Amino acid sequence: MAALVAAEASAPPGPAEAAETSETAEAAELSRALSRLLPGLEAHSKLGRRRALEALQSALEAAWPEAPDADPAAAAAAFQGPWARLLLPRLLRCLADPAEGCRALAVHLLDLGLRRAARPRDALPRLLPALAARLAGPESARGRPPEACEELRLALVQLLSLAVRLGGPALAPHLDDAVRALRCTLLDPFAAVRRESCDCAASLARATPDHFHMQSESLIGPLMQSISHQHWKVRVAVTEATGTVIQFGSAKSVDDVLPHFAQRLFDDVPQVRQTVTSVVGSWLLDLRDRYSFFHKLIPLLLSSLKDDIPEIALAAANLWEKVGLQWQRENEDDLKDKLDFATPPPARHPSPENRPVLGCRELVFRNLSKILPAVCHDITDWVAGTRVKAAQLLAVLLLHAEDHMTQHLEVILRALHQACADDDSTVVSNCTRSAELIGAFVSPEVFLKLLLSMLKKPPSPSPSSLLVLASVIRGCSREALQPHLKVIATELARPHICQGSENRLYGERVLLCVQTLVSVCQEDCRGCSLQLVEVLVTILAFSAATGLSDKVQETMDTLAAVQGVDGSQDLYQEHAGPLLEQLAASHQDWTVHSVELLQFNVLLTHAGPALGGVLPQLVPALRSCLQPARDPQMRLRLFSSLSRVLLSAQETVNSQGQFHHYLDTVTKDILVPSLQWHAGKTAAAIRTAAVSCLWALISSDILSEKQMREVQETLMLDVLTTLEEDSQRTRLISCQIINRFLKTSGGVTDPEKFIKIYPELLKRLDDVSHEVRLAATSALVTWLACVPNDDGKAHYQSNIQFLYRELLVYLDDPEAAVQDAVLEVLKAGSILFPELLVRETEAVVEKHRSPAHCQQLLRYLQTLPLAQ
């Protein structure tokens, strides 16, 4: 036995024993080398400590094998003992060295040691508290971190990240220290420290999944304080870290995080919005309690579908589809019938080829009641960006909900009515898109019941309500809308709706409703054409204030085209009678402010040939409204319109040749009362309007000679009185009317009345207006032509002599044009009593300043046979 023991003792060592002996030798040699250098770390001088640390760095780098055939595991095992026993404690003390350079070298050596040690986890119990002390000491509570150098703080956080990666689950007992350090570094003034801290927090969450939930909530506060940092890279890092922290931590923090994530969707930097989208999508896919947060997370992801950057929108769409498919697989039993008997897309679906998958639609439908209140609140937020996002989200939600939105329709419509009044065009366009989806997916019986009830609320609906109605109609199909077409048109024609269009925006919205009905229903509009024309006439009545006349005319032409008629005149031909009959029912109460008067005026000026067929309704209404006792301003407006109509009477009131039946009413009941003198400027203006109307009538060439004589007989005396009016226009037109009367009279029928005409015309030769004077001379020429040049002219000799004398005075007028005109009058009248005119002329020729015109007249008279 002794021999055996001796033999064993003398036997050579095996390979394992040899390796162990080698490792021990290397460790012993490293320990001796470190022991010689470590006392230098206690030197009083900064330079001495720095040189000692540099020497340690050189020793550690020299001790690590660089040969290709070297065994790293063996080297790490040999390094573990001296590192843990000698180097680690000393280096940790150096972290508090007064010299910044020494602290930096200590951090570097700790990083080097952790990477080379065989069991880096063994260092955690001493390393984590030391790091926490340097990063989150008492000074940090006062806003000053213990480590003053920001580059060193970054290096310390990087060292902490390395410890987290190498330590793994072994970090669980030291979570308090790690989290305490991160709570401070996440708020560090140095942006790079914040970014590194975010990466470290995410690594810590992944490294300790079983224990991290107990500490995760304490990191949410600092993360949310940094999520609005001015550096976009910090915001991205914070968002990513928050996603990981909540993924592996407590889902209770989701409620605290979501408002901040929602704000990041407005970030100006696309990378930030992209990160938020990715994080929310990963939560919807992988968060353990995701079913509890679907109604809060879905709006965030769906909002990204409308991002301005196509890449973000595409990424959101892909994530959303994955979420829907995953939920569909997880709930396959509940969806079995819907999967086996899939319904086709609705007929009016805007993009049936891109219809969301069943899982996505179901998710929205089941959470819509929880999402809608917040969306409807944000759509009227005071911040424009929030309103835009909410409006975009509402359209996406309705596209997914399809006909399931019916049960929430009242809430949706109320929100749309408010949002469509927004000043931001983007908000309005998205809301109109939502309204179109309502029309596409919801039955007209349902949405019309709500919409029309809102329109009936006094005093009148808002422009936004009409815009919603127009948009819903635009989204509806022709077949579905056809049974309700007349109901809609009748509602639009109600006075409290169509008569509120004095405001331009309101008028545009009413017009849009009509345009949409016509474009959707096409020839079906024939059944409600009267109501639509009534609405268009009312909008046209306010066109002076709104400037919508061209658009109304285009709509009228479109309506005529879908009904297969030539143009708007055919529509007036068909509907002018009922419209006038409806308006005439209240004409006794009209004033200049009455909407009915404006509508009547539109028919009067736009109906054209249709007026010839509605004279039984038109003329009595005019007679009633133009009586002297009625509103003067209303009479002025009607006379102005009537004048324009009478100027083209052949194409308007006499289009069917029946106007002569109403000529007496027009002259005796309308014009005569208005031509009579009354005091005041308003009465004078009305007389001017009546004179203009009379001139239009007799100039229209619709009166026969007999009818003209009848009009002259009735109105000549009244017209003569208007020659004294203050208005130059009135005097001028009156001269022209008298001239026309005399030309068509064919001679003298009543000498007494005839003789009364020329003195009034003679007075106008002294008029202040040059035009009136010339018009008076022209009328005098016509008057003289009416005097019979036969034996009966002797009855007029004294009047003609007086006229000669008065006219000769004006041959010396300062105005040459008047002299010439008067000369023509005398020449025209000279045929009656030439000898008399010669005597009168010779008597005054020497009295004139310039006898030229008298001499010219005398030479002319010498050419006449009787004068010779």
PDB file of N, CA, C and O in Angstrom, residues 163-217:
ATOM      1  N   ALA A 163     -23.647  45.823 -17.001  1.00  0.00           N
ATOM      2  CA  ALA A 163     -23.936  44.925 -15.871  1.00  0.00           C
ATOM      3  C   ALA A 163     -25.297  44.263 -16.053  1.00  0.00           C
ATOM      4  O   ALA A 163     -25.466  43.075 -15.734  1.00  0.00           O
ATOM      5  N   VAL A 164     -26.264  45.005 -16.589  1.00  0.00           N
ATOM      6  CA  VAL A 164     -27.586  44.430 -16.816  1.00  0.00           C
ATOM      7  C   VAL A 164     -27.516  43.330 -17.860  1.00  0.00           C
ATOM      8  O   VAL A 164     -28.111  42.252 -17.705  1.00  0.00           O
ATOM      9  N   ARG A 165     -26.792  43.594 -18.944  1.00  0.00           N
ATOM     10  CA  ARG A 165     -26.696  42.585 -20.001  1.00  0.00           C
ATOM     11  C   ARG A 165     -25.972  41.330 -19.521  1.00  0.00           C
ATOM     12  O   ARG A 165     -26.361  40.208 -19.849  1.00  0.00           O
ATOM     13  N   LEU A 166     -24.901  41.519 -18.726  1.00  0.00           N
ATOM     14  CA  LEU A 166     -24.123  40.361 -18.276  1.00  0.00           C
ATOM     15  C   LEU A 166     -24.763  39.667 -17.078  1.00  0.00           C
ATOM     16  O   LEU A 166     -24.610  38.456 -16.896  1.00  0.00           O
ATOM     17  N   GLY A 167     -25.475  40.446 -16.271  1.00  0.00           N
ATOM     18  CA  GLY A 167     -26.055  39.863 -15.061  1.00  0.00           C
ATOM     19  C   GLY A 167     -27.306  39.068 -15.315  1.00  0.00           C
ATOM     20  O   GLY A 167     -27.548  38.042 -14.692  1.00  0.00           O
ATOM     21  N   GLY A 168     -28.165  39.523 -16.233  1.00  0.00           N
ATOM     22  CA  GLY A 168     -29.389  38.800 -16.545  1.00  0.00           C
ATOM     23  C   GLY A 168     -30.298  38.675 -15.336  1.00  0.00           C
ATOM     24  O   GLY A 168     -30.462  39.611 -14.544  1.00  0.00           O
ATOM     25  N   PRO A 169     -30.890  37.496 -15.164  1.00  0.00           N
ATOM     26  CA  PRO A 169     -31.826  37.315 -14.043  1.00  0.00           C
ATOM     27  C   PRO A 169     -31.196  37.533 -12.676  1.00  0.00           C
ATOM     28  O   PRO A 169     -31.900  37.769 -11.690  1.00  0.00           O
ATOM     29  N   ALA A 170     -29.848  37.426 -12.587  1.00  0.00           N
ATOM     30  CA  ALA A 170     -29.186  37.631 -11.297  1.00  0.00           C
ATOM     31  C   ALA A 170     -29.358  39.050 -10.784  1.00  0.00           C
ATOM     32  O   ALA A 170     -29.027  39.349  -9.634  1.00  0.00           O
ATOM     33  N   LEU A 171     -29.843  39.940 -11.611  1.00  0.00           N
ATOM     34  CA  LEU A 171     -30.065  41.320 -11.176  1.00  0.00           C
ATOM     35  C   LEU A 171     -31.279  41.467 -10.292  1.00  0.00           C
ATOM     36  O   LEU A 171     -31.475  42.521  -9.687  1.00  0.00           O
ATOM     37  N   ALA A 172     -32.127  40.449 -10.228  1.00  0.00           N
ATOM     38  CA  ALA A 172     -33.382  40.569  -9.492  1.00  0.00           C
ATOM     39  C   ALA A 172     -33.208  41.086  -8.069  1.00  0.00           C
ATOM     40  O   ALA A 172     -33.940  41.995  -7.648  1.00  0.00           O
ATOM     41  N   PRO A 173     -32.246  40.587  -7.297  1.00  0.00           N
ATOM     42  CA  PRO A 173     -32.094  41.117  -5.932  1.00  0.00           C
ATOM     43  C   PRO A 173     -31.638  42.571  -5.886  1.00  0.00           C
ATOM     44  O   PRO A 173     -31.734  43.210  -4.834  1.00  0.00           O
ATOM     45  N   HIS A 174     -31.139  43.057  -6.998  1.00  0.00           N
ATOM     46  CA  HIS A 174     -30.555  44.407  -7.006  1.00  0.00           C
ATOM     47  C   HIS A 174     -31.395  45.380  -7.839  1.00  0.00           C
ATOM     48  O   HIS A 174     -30.911  46.428  -8.242  1.00  0.00           O
ATOM     49  N   LEU A 175     -32.637  45.010  -8.064  1.00  0.00           N
ATOM     50  CA  LEU A 175     -33.512  45.876  -8.864  1.00  0.00           C
ATOM     51  C   LEU A 175     -33.682  47.252  -8.231  1.00  0.00           C
ATOM     52  O   LEU A 175     -33.738  48.263  -8.933  1.00  0.00           O
ATOM     53  N   ASP A 176     -33.740  47.281  -6.911  1.00  0.00           N
ATOM     54  CA  ASP A 176     -33.949  48.569  -6.241  1.00  0.00           C
ATOM     55  C   ASP A 176     -32.842  49.548  -6.587  1.00  0.00           C
ATOM     56  O   ASP A 176     -33.092  50.714  -6.890  1.00  0.00           O
ATOM     57  N   ASP A 177     -31.587  49.070  -6.525  1.00  0.00           N
ATOM     58  CA  ASP A 177     -30.467  49.969  -6.829  1.00  0.00           C
ATOM     59  C   ASP A 177     -30.490  50.400  -8.295  1.00  0.00           C
ATOM     60  O   ASP A 177     -30.257  51.574  -8.608  1.00  0.00           O
ATOM     61  N   ALA A 178     -30.748  49.444  -9.199  1.00  0.00           N
ATOM     62  CA  ALA A 178     -30.752  49.777 -10.626  1.00  0.00           C
ATOM     63  C   ALA A 178     -31.859  50.778 -10.949  1.00  0.00           C
ATOM     64  O   ALA A 178     -31.637  51.755 -11.667  1.00  0.00           O
ATOM     65  N   VAL A 179     -33.053  50.537 -10.408  1.00  0.00           N
ATOM     66  CA  VAL A 179     -34.171  51.436 -10.682  1.00  0.00           C
ATOM     67  C   VAL A 179     -33.929  52.802 -10.061  1.00  0.00           C
ATOM     68  O   VAL A 179     -34.248  53.854 -10.660  1.00  0.00           O
ATOM     69  N   ARG A 180     -33.345  52.831  -8.862  1.00  0.00           N
ATOM     70  CA  ARG A 180     -33.051  54.119  -8.209  1.00  0.00           C
ATOM     71  C   ARG A 180     -32.093  54.948  -9.055  1.00  0.00           C
ATOM     72  O   ARG A 180     -32.260  56.164  -9.210  1.00  0.00           O
ATOM     73  N   ALA A 181     -31.096  54.282  -9.629  1.00  0.00           N
ATOM     74  CA  ALA A 181     -30.161  55.006 -10.496  1.00  0.00           C
ATOM     75  C   ALA A 181     -30.851  55.486 -11.763  1.00  0.00           C
ATOM     76  O   ALA A 181     -30.665  56.634 -12.202  1.00  0.00           O
ATOM     77  N   LEU A 182     -31.671  54.649 -12.359  1.00  0.00           N
ATOM     78  CA  LEU A 182     -32.318  55.018 -13.616  1.00  0.00           C
ATOM     79  C   LEU A 182     -33.332  56.135 -13.429  1.00  0.00           C
ATOM     80  O   LEU A 182     -33.520  56.968 -14.323  1.00  0.00           O
ATOM     81  N   ARG A 183     -34.005  56.167 -12.300  1.00  0.00           N
ATOM     82  CA  ARG A 183     -34.982  57.246 -12.067  1.00  0.00           C
ATOM     83  C   ARG A 183     -34.325  58.620 -12.128  1.00  0.00           C
ATOM     84  O   ARG A 183     -34.940  59.594 -12.534  1.00  0.00           O
ATOM     85  N   CYS A 184     -33.051  58.681 -11.743  1.00  0.00           N
ATOM     86  CA  CYS A 184     -32.334  59.955 -11.813  1.00  0.00           C
ATOM     87  C   CYS A 184     -31.733  60.199 -13.189  1.00  0.00           C
ATOM     88  O   CYS A 184     -31.812  61.308 -13.732  1.00  0.00           O
ATOM     89  N   THR A 185     -31.138  59.165 -13.752  1.00  0.00           N
ATOM     90  CA  THR A 185     -30.467  59.380 -15.045  1.00  0.00           C
ATOM     91  C   THR A 185     -31.469  59.606 -16.181  1.00  0.00           C
ATOM     92  O   THR A 185     -31.125  60.214 -17.186  1.00  0.00           O
ATOM     93  N   LEU A 186     -32.687  59.123 -16.013  1.00  0.00           N
ATOM     94  CA  LEU A 186     -33.696  59.390 -17.043  1.00  0.00           C
ATOM     95  C   LEU A 186     -34.060  60.865 -17.112  1.00  0.00           C
ATOM     96  O   LEU A 186     -34.649  61.318 -18.098  1.00  0.00           O
ATOM     97  N   LEU A 187     -33.711  61.612 -16.089  1.00  0.00           N
ATOM     98  CA  LEU A 187     -33.978  63.048 -16.073  1.00  0.00           C
ATOM     99  C   LEU A 187     -32.691  63.858 -16.143  1.00  0.00           C
ATOM    100  O   LEU A 187     -32.683  65.053 -15.832  1.00  0.00           O
ATOM    101  N   ASP A 188     -31.597  63.222 -16.552  1.00  0.00           N
ATOM    102  CA  ASP A 188     -30.297  63.879 -16.585  1.00  0.00           C
ATOM    103  C   ASP A 188     -30.303  65.033 -17.590  1.00  0.00           C
ATOM    104  O   ASP A 188     -30.931  64.939 -18.662  1.00  0.00           O
ATOM    105  N   PRO A 189     -29.601  66.120 -17.274  1.00  0.00           N
ATOM    106  CA  PRO A 189     -29.552  67.246 -18.231  1.00  0.00           C
ATOM    107  C   PRO A 189     -28.872  66.893 -19.554  1.00  0.00           C
ATOM    108  O   PRO A 189     -29.130  67.548 -20.563  1.00  0.00           O
ATOM    109  N   PHE A 190     -28.009  65.882 -19.538  1.00  0.00           N
ATOM    110  CA  PHE A 190     -27.267  65.490 -20.734  1.00  0.00           C
ATOM    111  C   PHE A 190     -28.126  64.515 -21.545  1.00  0.00           C
ATOM    112  O   PHE A 190     -28.516  63.453 -21.072  1.00  0.00           O
ATOM    113  N   ALA A 191     -28.446  64.917 -22.811  1.00  0.00           N
ATOM    114  CA  ALA A 191     -29.366  64.110 -23.624  1.00  0.00           C
ATOM    115  C   ALA A 191     -28.846  62.698 -23.861  1.00  0.00           C
ATOM    116  O   ALA A 191     -29.615  61.734 -23.863  1.00  0.00           O
ATOM    117  N   ALA A 192     -27.525  62.559 -24.042  1.00  0.00           N
ATOM    118  CA  ALA A 192     -26.965  61.218 -24.295  1.00  0.00           C
ATOM    119  C   ALA A 192     -27.174  60.306 -23.098  1.00  0.00           C
ATOM    120  O   ALA A 192     -27.389  59.091 -23.255  1.00  0.00           O
ATOM    121  N   VAL A 193     -27.108  60.864 -21.874  1.00  0.00           N
ATOM    122  CA  VAL A 193     -27.351  60.056 -20.672  1.00  0.00           C
ATOM    123  C   VAL A 193     -28.795  59.570 -20.665  1.00  0.00           C
ATOM    124  O   VAL A 193     -29.085  58.418 -20.316  1.00  0.00           O
ATOM    125  N   ARG A 194     -29.714  60.428 -21.050  1.00  0.00           N
ATOM    126  CA  ARG A 194     -31.125  60.012 -21.092  1.00  0.00           C
ATOM    127  C   ARG A 194     -31.332  58.883 -22.098  1.00  0.00           C
ATOM    128  O   ARG A 194     -32.048  57.920 -21.815  1.00  0.00           O
ATOM    129  N   ARG A 195     -30.729  59.019 -23.262  1.00  0.00           N
ATOM    130  CA  ARG A 195     -30.912  57.961 -24.264  1.00  0.00           C
ATOM    131  C   ARG A 195     -30.335  56.641 -23.776  1.00  0.00           C
ATOM    132  O   ARG A 195     -30.965  55.585 -23.916  1.00  0.00           O
ATOM    133  N   GLU A 196     -29.121  56.690 -23.185  1.00  0.00           N
ATOM    134  CA  GLU A 196     -28.504  55.457 -22.676  1.00  0.00           C
ATOM    135  C   GLU A 196     -29.325  54.877 -21.527  1.00  0.00           C
ATOM    136  O   GLU A 196     -29.460  53.655 -21.391  1.00  0.00           O
ATOM    137  N   SER A 197     -29.914  55.756 -20.718  1.00  0.00           N
ATOM    138  CA  SER A 197     -30.741  55.285 -19.598  1.00  0.00           C
ATOM    139  C   SER A 197     -31.989  54.576 -20.115  1.00  0.00           C
ATOM    140  O   SER A 197     -32.440  53.587 -19.527  1.00  0.00           O
ATOM    141  N   CYS A 198     -32.562  55.106 -21.220  1.00  0.00           N
ATOM    142  CA  CYS A 198     -33.731  54.447 -21.809  1.00  0.00           C
ATOM    143  C   CYS A 198     -33.369  53.042 -22.288  1.00  0.00           C
ATOM    144  O   CYS A 198     -34.120  52.079 -22.054  1.00  0.00           O
ATOM    145  N   ASP A 199     -32.238  52.906 -22.947  1.00  0.00           N
ATOM    146  CA  ASP A 199     -31.801  51.580 -23.401  1.00  0.00           C
ATOM    147  C   ASP A 199     -31.561  50.660 -22.210  1.00  0.00           C
ATOM    148  O   ASP A 199     -31.912  49.465 -22.255  1.00  0.00           O
ATOM    149  N   CYS A 200     -30.982  51.218 -21.152  1.00  0.00           N
ATOM    150  CA  CYS A 200     -30.714  50.411 -19.963  1.00  0.00           C
ATOM    151  C   CYS A 200     -32.009  49.952 -19.300  1.00  0.00           C
ATOM    152  O   CYS A 200     -32.128  48.803 -18.861  1.00  0.00           O
ATOM    153  N   ALA A 201     -32.994  50.846 -19.223  1.00  0.00           N
ATOM    154  CA  ALA A 201     -34.283  50.480 -18.623  1.00  0.00           C
ATOM    155  C   ALA A 201     -34.944  49.356 -19.411  1.00  0.00           C
ATOM    156  O   ALA A 201     -35.509  48.414 -18.828  1.00  0.00           O
ATOM    157  N   ALA A 202     -34.885  49.441 -20.739  1.00  0.00           N
ATOM    158  CA  ALA A 202     -35.471  48.380 -21.562  1.00  0.00           C
ATOM    159  C   ALA A 202     -34.732  47.061 -21.354  1.00  0.00           C
ATOM    160  O   ALA A 202     -35.345  45.990 -21.252  1.00  0.00           O
ATOM    161  N   SER A 203     -33.396  47.124 -21.287  1.00  0.00           N
ATOM    162  CA  SER A 203     -32.610  45.902 -21.054  1.00  0.00           C
ATOM    163  C   SER A 203     -32.914  45.314 -19.688  1.00  0.00           C
ATOM    164  O   SER A 203     -33.014  44.088 -19.523  1.00  0.00           O
ATOM    165  N   LEU A 204     -33.074  46.173 -18.679  1.00  0.00           N
ATOM    166  CA  LEU A 204     -33.396  45.706 -17.339  1.00  0.00           C
ATOM    167  C   LEU A 204     -34.745  44.994 -17.321  1.00  0.00           C
ATOM    168  O   LEU A 204     -34.915  43.954 -16.660  1.00  0.00           O
ATOM    169  N   ALA A 205     -35.735  45.547 -18.061  1.00  0.00           N
ATOM    170  CA  ALA A 205     -37.051  44.917 -18.110  1.00  0.00           C
ATOM    171  C   ALA A 205     -36.970  43.535 -18.749  1.00  0.00           C
ATOM    172  O   ALA A 205     -37.592  42.574 -18.270  1.00  0.00           O
ATOM    173  N   ARG A 206     -36.210  43.433 -19.830  1.00  0.00           N
ATOM    174  CA  ARG A 206     -36.086  42.122 -20.497  1.00  0.00           C
ATOM    175  C   ARG A 206     -35.266  41.136 -19.675  1.00  0.00           C
ATOM    176  O   ARG A 206     -35.494  39.924 -19.744  1.00  0.00           O
ATOM    177  N   ALA A 207     -34.316  41.656 -18.879  1.00  0.00           N
ATOM    178  CA  ALA A 207     -33.436  40.753 -18.113  1.00  0.00           C
ATOM    179  C   ALA A 207     -34.137  40.168 -16.904  1.00  0.00           C
ATOM    180  O   ALA A 207     -33.791  39.056 -16.458  1.00  0.00           O
ATOM    181  N   THR A 208     -35.095  40.854 -16.345  1.00  0.00           N
ATOM    182  CA  THR A 208     -35.752  40.384 -15.107  1.00  0.00           C
ATOM    183  C   THR A 208     -37.263  40.345 -15.296  1.00  0.00           C
ATOM    184  O   THR A 208     -38.005  41.035 -14.585  1.00  0.00           O
ATOM    185  N   PRO A 209     -37.756  39.549 -16.214  1.00  0.00           N
ATOM    186  CA  PRO A 209     -39.202  39.575 -16.503  1.00  0.00           C
ATOM    187  C   PRO A 209     -40.067  39.128 -15.338  1.00  0.00           C
ATOM    188  O   PRO A 209     -41.225  39.542 -15.236  1.00  0.00           O
ATOM    189  N   ASP A 210     -39.547  38.279 -14.453  1.00  0.00           N
ATOM    190  CA  ASP A 210     -40.377  37.743 -13.364  1.00  0.00           C
ATOM    191  C   ASP A 210     -40.484  38.694 -12.193  1.00  0.00           C
ATOM    192  O   ASP A 210     -41.371  38.533 -11.339  1.00  0.00           O
ATOM    193  N   HIS A 211     -39.583  39.645 -12.099  1.00  0.00           N
ATOM    194  CA  HIS A 211     -39.578  40.536 -10.946  1.00  0.00           C
ATOM    195  C   HIS A 211     -39.754  42.003 -11.312  1.00  0.00           C
ATOM    196  O   HIS A 211     -40.033  42.840 -10.442  1.00  0.00           O
ATOM    197  N   PHE A 212     -39.599  42.308 -12.570  1.00  0.00           N
ATOM    198  CA  PHE A 212     -39.569  43.722 -12.968  1.00  0.00           C
ATOM    199  C   PHE A 212     -40.893  44.425 -12.721  1.00  0.00           C
ATOM    200  O   PHE A 212     -40.929  45.633 -12.476  1.00  0.00           O
ATOM    201  N   HIS A 213     -42.009  43.703 -12.783  1.00  0.00           N
ATOM    202  CA  HIS A 213     -43.311  44.355 -12.618  1.00  0.00           C
ATOM    203  C   HIS A 213     -43.457  45.042 -11.270  1.00  0.00           C
ATOM    204  O   HIS A 213     -44.268  45.960 -11.107  1.00  0.00           O
ATOM    205  N   MET A 214     -42.680  44.595 -10.273  1.00  0.00           N
ATOM    206  CA  MET A 214     -42.774  45.210  -8.949  1.00  0.00           C
ATOM    207  C   MET A 214     -42.141  46.602  -8.932  1.00  0.00           C
ATOM    208  O   MET A 214     -42.420  47.398  -8.033  1.00  0.00           O
ATOM    209  N   GLN A 215     -41.250  46.890  -9.903  1.00  0.00           N
ATOM    210  CA  GLN A 215     -40.538  48.173  -9.918  1.00  0.00           C
ATOM    211  C   GLN A 215     -40.869  49.035 -11.135  1.00  0.00           C
ATOM    212  O   GLN A 215     -40.465  50.194 -11.192  1.00  0.00           O
ATOM    213  N   SER A 216     -41.573  48.461 -12.087  1.00  0.00           N
ATOM    214  CA  SER A 216     -41.741  49.172 -13.367  1.00  0.00           C
ATOM    215  C   SER A 216     -42.490  50.491 -13.218  1.00  0.00           C
ATOM    216  O   SER A 216     -42.183  51.468 -13.899  1.00  0.00           O
ATOM    217  N   GLU A 217     -43.459  50.547 -12.335  1.00  0.00           N
ATOM    218  CA  GLU A 217     -44.261  51.761 -12.218  1.00  0.00           C
ATOM    219  C   GLU A 217     -43.431  52.960 -11.783  1.00  0.00           C
ATOM    220  O   GLU A 217     -43.738  54.096 -12.147  1.00  0.00           O
TER     221      GLU A 217
END
